[in-house]
XYZ file of C-alpha atoms in Angstrom:
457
model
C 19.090 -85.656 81.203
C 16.883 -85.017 84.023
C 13.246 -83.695 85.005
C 13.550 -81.826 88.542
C 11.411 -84.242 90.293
C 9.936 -85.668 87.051
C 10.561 -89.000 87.782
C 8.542 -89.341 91.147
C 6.056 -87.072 89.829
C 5.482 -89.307 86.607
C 5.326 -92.618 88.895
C 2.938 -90.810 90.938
C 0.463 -90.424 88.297
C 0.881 -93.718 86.407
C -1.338 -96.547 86.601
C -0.778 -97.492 90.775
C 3.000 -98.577 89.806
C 6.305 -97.486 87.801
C 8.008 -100.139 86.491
C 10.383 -97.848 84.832
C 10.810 -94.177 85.201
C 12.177 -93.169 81.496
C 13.389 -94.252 78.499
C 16.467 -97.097 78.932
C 20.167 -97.447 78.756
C 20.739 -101.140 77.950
C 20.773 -102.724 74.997
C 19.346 -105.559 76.517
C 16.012 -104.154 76.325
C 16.159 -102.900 72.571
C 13.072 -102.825 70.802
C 12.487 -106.049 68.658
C 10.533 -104.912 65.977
C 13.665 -102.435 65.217
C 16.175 -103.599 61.861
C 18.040 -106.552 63.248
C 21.275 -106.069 61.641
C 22.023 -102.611 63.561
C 24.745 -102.236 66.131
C 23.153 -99.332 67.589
C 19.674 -100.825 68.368
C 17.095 -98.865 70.163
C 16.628 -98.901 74.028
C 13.724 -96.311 74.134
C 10.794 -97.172 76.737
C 8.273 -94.541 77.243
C 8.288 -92.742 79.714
C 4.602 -93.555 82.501
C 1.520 -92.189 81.740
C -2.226 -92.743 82.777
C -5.329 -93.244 80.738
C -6.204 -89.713 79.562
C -9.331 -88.430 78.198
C -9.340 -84.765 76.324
C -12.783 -83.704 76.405
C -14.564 -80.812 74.281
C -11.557 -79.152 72.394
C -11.276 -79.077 68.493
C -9.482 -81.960 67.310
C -7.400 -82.270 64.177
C -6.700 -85.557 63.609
C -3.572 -84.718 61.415
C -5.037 -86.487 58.159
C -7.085 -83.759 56.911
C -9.805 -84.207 59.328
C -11.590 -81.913 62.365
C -13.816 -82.519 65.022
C -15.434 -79.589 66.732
C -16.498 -80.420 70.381
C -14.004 -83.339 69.933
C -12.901 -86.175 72.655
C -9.337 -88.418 72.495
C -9.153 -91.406 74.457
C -5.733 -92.497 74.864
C -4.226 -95.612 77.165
C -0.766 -97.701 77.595
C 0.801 -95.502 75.005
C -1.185 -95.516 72.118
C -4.366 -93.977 71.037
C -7.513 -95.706 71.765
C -10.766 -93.417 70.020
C -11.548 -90.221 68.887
C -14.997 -88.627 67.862
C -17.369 -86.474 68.910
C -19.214 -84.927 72.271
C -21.084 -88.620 71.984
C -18.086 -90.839 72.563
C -18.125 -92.314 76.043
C -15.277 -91.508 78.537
C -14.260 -95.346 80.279
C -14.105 -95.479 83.859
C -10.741 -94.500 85.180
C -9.502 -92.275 82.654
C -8.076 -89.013 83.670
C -10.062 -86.369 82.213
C -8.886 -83.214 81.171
C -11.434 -80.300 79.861
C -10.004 -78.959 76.331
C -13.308 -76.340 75.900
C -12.094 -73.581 73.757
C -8.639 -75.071 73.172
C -6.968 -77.615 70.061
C -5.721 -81.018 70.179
C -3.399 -82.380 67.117
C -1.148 -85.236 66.903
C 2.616 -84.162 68.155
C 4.615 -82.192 65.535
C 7.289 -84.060 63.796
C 10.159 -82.005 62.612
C 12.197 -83.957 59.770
C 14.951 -81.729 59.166
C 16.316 -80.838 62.348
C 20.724 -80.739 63.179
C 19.682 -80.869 67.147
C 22.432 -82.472 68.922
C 24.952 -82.687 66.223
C 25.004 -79.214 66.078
C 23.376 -77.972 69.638
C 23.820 -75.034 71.928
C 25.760 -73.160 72.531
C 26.641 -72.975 69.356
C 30.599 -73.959 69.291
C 33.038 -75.512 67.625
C 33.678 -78.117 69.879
C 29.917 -78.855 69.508
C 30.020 -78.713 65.136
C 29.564 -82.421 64.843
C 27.092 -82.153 61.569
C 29.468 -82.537 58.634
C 32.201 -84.985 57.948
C 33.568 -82.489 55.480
C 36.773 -84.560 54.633
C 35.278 -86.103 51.000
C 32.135 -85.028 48.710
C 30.859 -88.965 49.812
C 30.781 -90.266 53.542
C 27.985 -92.759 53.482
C 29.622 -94.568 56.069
C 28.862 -92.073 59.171
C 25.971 -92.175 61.054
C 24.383 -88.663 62.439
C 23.848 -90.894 65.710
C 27.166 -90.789 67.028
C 27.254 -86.873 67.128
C 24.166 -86.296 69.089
C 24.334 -84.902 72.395
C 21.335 -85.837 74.255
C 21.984 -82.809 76.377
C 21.400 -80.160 73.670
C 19.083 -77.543 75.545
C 16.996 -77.567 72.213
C 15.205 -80.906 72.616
C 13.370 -79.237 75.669
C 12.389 -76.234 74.049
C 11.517 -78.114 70.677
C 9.248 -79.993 73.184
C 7.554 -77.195 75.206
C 7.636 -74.389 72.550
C 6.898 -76.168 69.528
C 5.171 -79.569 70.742
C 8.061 -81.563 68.922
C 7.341 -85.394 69.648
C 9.488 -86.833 67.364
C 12.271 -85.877 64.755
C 14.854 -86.809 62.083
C 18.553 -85.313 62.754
C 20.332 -84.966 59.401
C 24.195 -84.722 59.101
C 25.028 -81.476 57.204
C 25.041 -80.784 53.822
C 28.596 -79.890 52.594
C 28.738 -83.297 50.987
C 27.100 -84.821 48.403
C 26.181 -87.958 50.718
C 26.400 -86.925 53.935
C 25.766 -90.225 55.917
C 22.718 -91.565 57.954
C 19.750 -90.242 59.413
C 18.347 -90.910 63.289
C 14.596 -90.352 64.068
C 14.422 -89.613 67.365
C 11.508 -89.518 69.959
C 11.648 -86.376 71.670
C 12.055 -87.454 75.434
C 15.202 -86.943 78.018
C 17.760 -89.786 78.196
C 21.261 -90.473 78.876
C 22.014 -91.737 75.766
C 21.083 -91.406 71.949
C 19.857 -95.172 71.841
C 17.801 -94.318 74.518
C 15.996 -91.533 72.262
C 15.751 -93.489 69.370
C 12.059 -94.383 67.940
C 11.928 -97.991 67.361
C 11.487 -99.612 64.465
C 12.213 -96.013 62.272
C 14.076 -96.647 58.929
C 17.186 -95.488 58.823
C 17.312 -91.976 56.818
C 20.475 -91.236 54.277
C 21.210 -87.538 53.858
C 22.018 -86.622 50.051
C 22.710 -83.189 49.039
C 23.132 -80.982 45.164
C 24.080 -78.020 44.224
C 25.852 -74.970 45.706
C 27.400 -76.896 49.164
C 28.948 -79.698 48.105
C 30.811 -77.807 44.557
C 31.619 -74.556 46.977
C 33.432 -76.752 49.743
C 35.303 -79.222 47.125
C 35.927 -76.861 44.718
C 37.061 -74.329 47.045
C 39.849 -77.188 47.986
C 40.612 -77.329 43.996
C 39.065 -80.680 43.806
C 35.811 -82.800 42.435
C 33.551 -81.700 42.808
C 33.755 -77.783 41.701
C 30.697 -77.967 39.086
C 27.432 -79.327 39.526
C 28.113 -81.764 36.285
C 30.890 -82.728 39.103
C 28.201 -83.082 41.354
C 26.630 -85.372 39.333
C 29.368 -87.299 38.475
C 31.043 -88.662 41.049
C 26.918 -89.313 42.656
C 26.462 -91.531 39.804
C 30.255 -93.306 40.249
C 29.325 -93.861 43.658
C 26.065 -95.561 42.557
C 27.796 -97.782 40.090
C 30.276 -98.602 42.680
C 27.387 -99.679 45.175
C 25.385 -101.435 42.674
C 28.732 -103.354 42.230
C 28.715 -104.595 45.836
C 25.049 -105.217 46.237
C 24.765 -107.431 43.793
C 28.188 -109.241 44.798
C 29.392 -110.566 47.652
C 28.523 -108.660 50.852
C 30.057 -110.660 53.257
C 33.411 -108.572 53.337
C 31.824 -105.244 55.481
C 32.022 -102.098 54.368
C 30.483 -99.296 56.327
C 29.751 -96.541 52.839
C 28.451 -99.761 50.952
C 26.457 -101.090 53.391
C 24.422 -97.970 53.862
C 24.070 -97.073 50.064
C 23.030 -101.116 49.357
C 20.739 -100.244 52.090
C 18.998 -97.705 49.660
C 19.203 -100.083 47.026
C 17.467 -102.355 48.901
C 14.317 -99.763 49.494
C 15.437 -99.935 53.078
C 16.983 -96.698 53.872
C 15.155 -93.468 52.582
C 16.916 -90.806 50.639
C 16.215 -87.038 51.994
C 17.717 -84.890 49.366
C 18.895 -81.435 50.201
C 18.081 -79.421 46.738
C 16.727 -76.392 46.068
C 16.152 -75.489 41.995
C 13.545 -77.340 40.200
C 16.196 -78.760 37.405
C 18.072 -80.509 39.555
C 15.667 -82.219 41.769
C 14.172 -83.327 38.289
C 17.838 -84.506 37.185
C 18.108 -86.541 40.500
C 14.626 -88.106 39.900
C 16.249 -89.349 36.920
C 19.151 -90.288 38.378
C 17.342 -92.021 40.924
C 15.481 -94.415 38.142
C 18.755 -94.622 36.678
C 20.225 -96.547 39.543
C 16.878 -98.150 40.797
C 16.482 -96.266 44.344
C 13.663 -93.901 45.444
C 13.693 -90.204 46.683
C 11.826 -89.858 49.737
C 11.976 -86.255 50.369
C 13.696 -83.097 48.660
C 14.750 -81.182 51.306
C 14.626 -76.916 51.281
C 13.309 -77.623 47.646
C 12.616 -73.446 47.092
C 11.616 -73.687 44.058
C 9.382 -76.794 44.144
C 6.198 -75.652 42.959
C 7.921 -75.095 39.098
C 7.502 -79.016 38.972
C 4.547 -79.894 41.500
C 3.590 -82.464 39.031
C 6.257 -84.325 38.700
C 6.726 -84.362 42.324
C 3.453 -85.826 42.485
C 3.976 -88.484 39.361
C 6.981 -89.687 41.380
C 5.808 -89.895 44.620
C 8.396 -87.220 46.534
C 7.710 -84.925 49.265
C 8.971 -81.635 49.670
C 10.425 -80.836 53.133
C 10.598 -76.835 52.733
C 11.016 -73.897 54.873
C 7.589 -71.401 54.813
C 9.359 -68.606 53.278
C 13.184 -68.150 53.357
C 14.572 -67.334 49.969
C 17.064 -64.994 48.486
C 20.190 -66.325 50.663
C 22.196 -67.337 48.251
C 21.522 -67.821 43.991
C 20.049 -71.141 44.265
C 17.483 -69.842 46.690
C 16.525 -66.848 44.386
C 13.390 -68.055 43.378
C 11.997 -69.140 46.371
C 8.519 -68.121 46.660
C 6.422 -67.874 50.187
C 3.645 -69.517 48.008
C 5.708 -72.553 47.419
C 3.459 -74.986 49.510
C 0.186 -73.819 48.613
C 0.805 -74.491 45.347
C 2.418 -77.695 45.818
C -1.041 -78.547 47.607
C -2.942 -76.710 44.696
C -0.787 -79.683 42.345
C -1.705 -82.664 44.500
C 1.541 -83.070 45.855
C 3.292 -83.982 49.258
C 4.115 -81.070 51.681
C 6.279 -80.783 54.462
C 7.296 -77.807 56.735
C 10.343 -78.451 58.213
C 13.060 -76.589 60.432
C 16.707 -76.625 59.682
C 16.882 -74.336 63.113
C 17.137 -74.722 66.363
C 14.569 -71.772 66.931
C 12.562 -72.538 63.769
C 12.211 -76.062 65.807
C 9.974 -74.334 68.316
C 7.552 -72.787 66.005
C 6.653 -74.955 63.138
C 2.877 -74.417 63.708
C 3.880 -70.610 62.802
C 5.812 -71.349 59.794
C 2.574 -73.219 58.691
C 0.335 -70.700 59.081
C 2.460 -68.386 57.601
C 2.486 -70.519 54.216
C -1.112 -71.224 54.378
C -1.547 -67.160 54.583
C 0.618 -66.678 51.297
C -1.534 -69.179 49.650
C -5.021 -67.628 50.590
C -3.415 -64.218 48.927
C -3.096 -65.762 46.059
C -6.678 -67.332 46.098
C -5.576 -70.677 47.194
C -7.801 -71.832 50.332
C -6.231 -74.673 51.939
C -8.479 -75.602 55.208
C -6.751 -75.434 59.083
C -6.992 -79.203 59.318
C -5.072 -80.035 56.324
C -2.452 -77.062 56.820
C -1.732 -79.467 60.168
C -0.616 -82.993 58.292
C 1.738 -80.422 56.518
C 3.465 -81.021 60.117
C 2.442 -84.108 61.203
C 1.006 -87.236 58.843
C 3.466 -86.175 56.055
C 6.490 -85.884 57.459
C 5.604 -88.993 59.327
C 5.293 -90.607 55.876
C 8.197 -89.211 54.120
C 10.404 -90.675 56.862
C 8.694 -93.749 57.031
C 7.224 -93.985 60.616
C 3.294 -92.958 59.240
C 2.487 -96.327 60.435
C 3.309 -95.388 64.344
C 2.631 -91.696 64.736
C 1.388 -88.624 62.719
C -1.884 -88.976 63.119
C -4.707 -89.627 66.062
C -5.943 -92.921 65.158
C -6.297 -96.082 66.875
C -3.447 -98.143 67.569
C -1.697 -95.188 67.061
C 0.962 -93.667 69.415
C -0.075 -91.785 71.572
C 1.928 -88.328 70.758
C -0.118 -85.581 71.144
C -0.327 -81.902 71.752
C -3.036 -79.687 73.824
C -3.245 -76.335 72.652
C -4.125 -73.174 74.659
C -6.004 -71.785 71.219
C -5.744 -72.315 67.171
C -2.028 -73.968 66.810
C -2.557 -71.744 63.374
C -2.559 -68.782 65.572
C 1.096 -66.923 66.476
C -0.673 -66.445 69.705
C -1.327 -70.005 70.361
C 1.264 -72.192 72.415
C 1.481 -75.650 73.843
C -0.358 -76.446 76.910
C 0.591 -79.502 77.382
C 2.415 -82.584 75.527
C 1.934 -86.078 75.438
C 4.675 -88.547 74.143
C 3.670 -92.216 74.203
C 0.591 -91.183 76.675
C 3.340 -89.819 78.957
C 2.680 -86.404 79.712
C 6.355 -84.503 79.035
C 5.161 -80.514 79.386
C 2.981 -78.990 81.245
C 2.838 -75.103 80.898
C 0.810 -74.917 83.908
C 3.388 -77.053 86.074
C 6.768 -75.715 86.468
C 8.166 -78.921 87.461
C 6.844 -80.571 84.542
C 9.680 -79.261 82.299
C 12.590 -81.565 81.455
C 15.915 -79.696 81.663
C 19.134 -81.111 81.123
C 22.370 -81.484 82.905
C 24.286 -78.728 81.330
C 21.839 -76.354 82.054
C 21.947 -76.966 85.912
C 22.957 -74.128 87.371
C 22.853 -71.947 84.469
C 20.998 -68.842 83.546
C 17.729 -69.345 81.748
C 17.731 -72.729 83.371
C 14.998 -74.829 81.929
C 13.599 -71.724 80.673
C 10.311 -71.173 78.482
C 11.213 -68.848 76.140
């Protein structure tokens, strides 16, 4: 990809020097504290930024807390302070008046198909699924992304998108690995990727993988199907984990991976029974949900959500597509909240991407109809701190703390608000938007030259 005079711009506003101009190409310079056993290792490097100061905005700090009148101090890439109208601005910091505006961490999107299936929207470009048999642990979503999908940039400048998880699809029952990506132009994928994320493994139940399989008279056609060739699959990987793993192979490795506790499970499942069968299933074999995925009808078993430690990734209200989805509810998160348990508003769309903050809101709303007041600052870790948990990376990013990266998003009002957009966006202290500068907007090489090019929709 390319900025239109990004690079020189970015140099021009780093500390006196640019030592590097974007994120890398060679594996040379892969991060070290990523798994050491991967083939694909990391080459991100953020991109230059300056010592930045955001002065007198309301701050959420993305784990349930607010500061009114708020400063963030953030330098080389990570954050540095945060607190009130009191905390002292350091000499040579850039500093940038947020009066009457928000600051949150960056938005973190863990269900997204961007790049493995990107626009346009063709079937040369349908990458996601590796619909040949109900189990295909051994693919990687990596290898399908296109770093040129138009939808990074306007996940980025609409919906202040720092960093997310691209799934494969979910026609199979195990669909293959996860990538967490950081949100930032590059040539390649490994160039995107965040260092030191765990791998992701994409599982899915119900209607998908029995409609595709079944439709193709095969297993499996039922969801007891479903189920059992999952738990043959389990018995066969137990089988090589506890053997001899010296003779490779790629489905094994990945599903002793999850054995190990090193690779999370996201789980696409939407009815309450069977997430609760493949909690059981997951004790059966010894490996951990991280995240139900869509998970409509979540809030019939909050508590045992909670008892097991399992997010739900879930849209804010889609329901009613298709019988499985029936009894989705747009009070499904406050009431997950309301139980104590992990919630996650996630996209599954390339325009959904852009407008997370929205789909928030819009599941806060249904929950303060039904009497269930969940304040602004924790409706924001619904998009930030737990997602960043449920895929592992909490640690790095999700929320403005010290030590943290330094992802971060400048409002123009309440992110809560449909009105409210991105002013600008910070990925590892390197400012990547900038509504207010037209060259500050990354577009890539397909769109040169065509319509809408590096648009702002």
């Amino acid at each position: 990809m390319q900025f239109r005079a990004f690079a020189i711009l970015g140099c021009a506003i780093a500390l006196g020097a640019c030592s590097t101009t974007g994120s890398t190409d060679s594996a040379g310079s892969a991060d070290a504290s990523g798994p050491v056993d991967t083939p694909y290792p990391s080459t991100y490097a953020a991109y230059p930024g300056a010592p930045t100061a955001l002065v007198g905005a309301t701050v959420y700090d993305g784990a349930g807390g607010r500061i009114d009148n708020g400063t963030v101090l953030f330098s080389g890439g990570k954050v540095v302070a945060l607190g009130g109208p009191d905390l002292a601005v350091p000499s040579g910091y850039t500093r940038i008046d947020g009066s009457g505006k928000f600051v949150t961490p960056g938005v973190i999107d863990i269900h997204s198909h961007l790049g493995n299936y990107p626009t346009p929207s063709v079937e040369a470009h349908s990458d996601g699924n590796e619909a040949t048999g109900p189990t295909t642990p051994e693919v990687w979503a990596e290898h399908s992304v296109w770093p040129q999908d138009p939808g990074f940039s306007r996940a980025l400048a609409n919906g202040g998108i720092t960093s997310l998880q691209i799934l494969p699809g979910s026609a199979n029952l195990t669909g293959g690995r996860s990538v967490t990506l950081k949100n930032v132009p590059s040539r390649t994928v490994q160039g995107m990727k965040f260092p030191g994320a765990p791998y992701g493994m994409k599982m899915a139940c119900g209607e998908n993988p029995k409609r595709v399989y079944g439709g193709r008279n095969r297993m499996p056609s039922t969801r007891m199907g479903n189920f059992a060739v999952n738990r043959q699959m389990w018995l066969d990987a137990k089988e090589y984990a506890d053997g001899d793993r010296e003779k490779r192979d790629l489905a094994k490795e990945t599903l002793a991976g999850v054995l190990d506790g090193d690779i999370l499970i996201h789980n696409h499942c939407y009815r309450a029974d069977e997430m609760a069968l493949v909690m059981d299933m997951a004790k059966e074999f010894g490996y951990k949900v991280s995240a139900f995925h869509h998970a409509v009808e979540s809030y019939k078993i909050g508590d045992l959500l909670k008892e097991n430690g399992v997010c739900s990734a879930i849209w804010a209200d889609w329901y009613g597509f298709k019988m499985e989805s029936y009894d989705g509810i747009p009070e499904n998160a406050a009431l997950l909240q309301q139980a104590g348990a992990c919630v996650v508003i996630h996209s599954d769309d390339e325009n959904g991407i852009q407008r997370l903050n929205q789909e928030a809101a819009k599941a806060q709303a249904a929950g303060r109809r039904m009497g269930i007041t969940i304040p602004d600052a924790e409706v924001i870790s619904w998009l930030t701190l737990n997602a960043a948990k449920a895929m592992g990376i909490d640690a790095m990013t999700g929320s403005l703390e010290a030590g943290k990266m330094a992802d971060v998003v400048l409002w123009n009002g309440n992110p809560l608000s449909v009105y409210s957009r991105p002013e600008k966006v910070w990925i590892d202290g390197a400012l990547m938007y900038d509504s207010l500068d037209p060259k500050r907007r990354p577009v890539s090489d397909f769109e040169l030259g065509q319509p809408g090019e590096g648009d702002v929709k």
